[in-house]
Amino acid sequence: MIFDYALGGLVTVLLLGYLIYALVRPERF
């Protein structure tokens, strides 16, 4: 149960980081 929660949190952080990176550097997309 704790592992599933940690995995979900990690995926959420990665997605947020990718979205922020795409917004900061739009010339690469």
Short mmCIF file of C-alpha atoms in Angstrom, two decimals:
data_model
loop_
_atom_site.label_atom_id
_atom_site.label_comp_id
_atom_site.label_asym_id
_atom_site.label_seq_id
_atom_site.Cartn_x
_atom_site.Cartn_y
_atom_site.Cartn_z
CA MET A 1 0.00 0.00 0.00
CA ILE A 2 2.79 2.44 0.93
CA PHE A 3 4.71 1.40 -2.19
CA ASP A 4 1.75 2.21 -4.46
CA TYR A 5 1.41 5.64 -2.81
CA ALA A 6 5.13 6.37 -3.25
CA LEU A 7 5.04 5.24 -6.90
CA GLY A 8 2.01 7.46 -7.60
CA GLY A 9 3.73 10.43 -5.97
CA LEU A 10 6.88 9.85 -8.03
CA VAL A 11 4.91 9.73 -11.29
CA THR A 12 3.05 12.93 -10.33
CA VAL A 13 6.33 14.73 -9.61
CA LEU A 14 7.82 13.58 -12.92
CA LEU A 15 4.76 14.75 -14.87
CA LEU A 16 4.75 18.14 -13.12
CA GLY A 17 8.48 18.54 -13.75
CA TYR A 18 8.04 17.70 -17.44
CA LEU A 19 5.18 20.19 -17.82
CA ILE A 20 7.16 22.94 -16.09
CA TYR A 21 10.22 22.17 -18.26
CA ALA A 22 8.06 22.35 -21.40
CA LEU A 23 6.66 25.73 -20.29
CA VAL A 24 10.11 27.12 -19.45
CA ARG A 25 11.76 25.91 -22.68
CA PRO A 26 9.04 25.93 -25.39
CA GLU A 27 11.62 26.27 -28.18
CA ARG A 28 12.59 22.62 -27.69
CA PHE A 29 9.06 21.39 -28.47
#
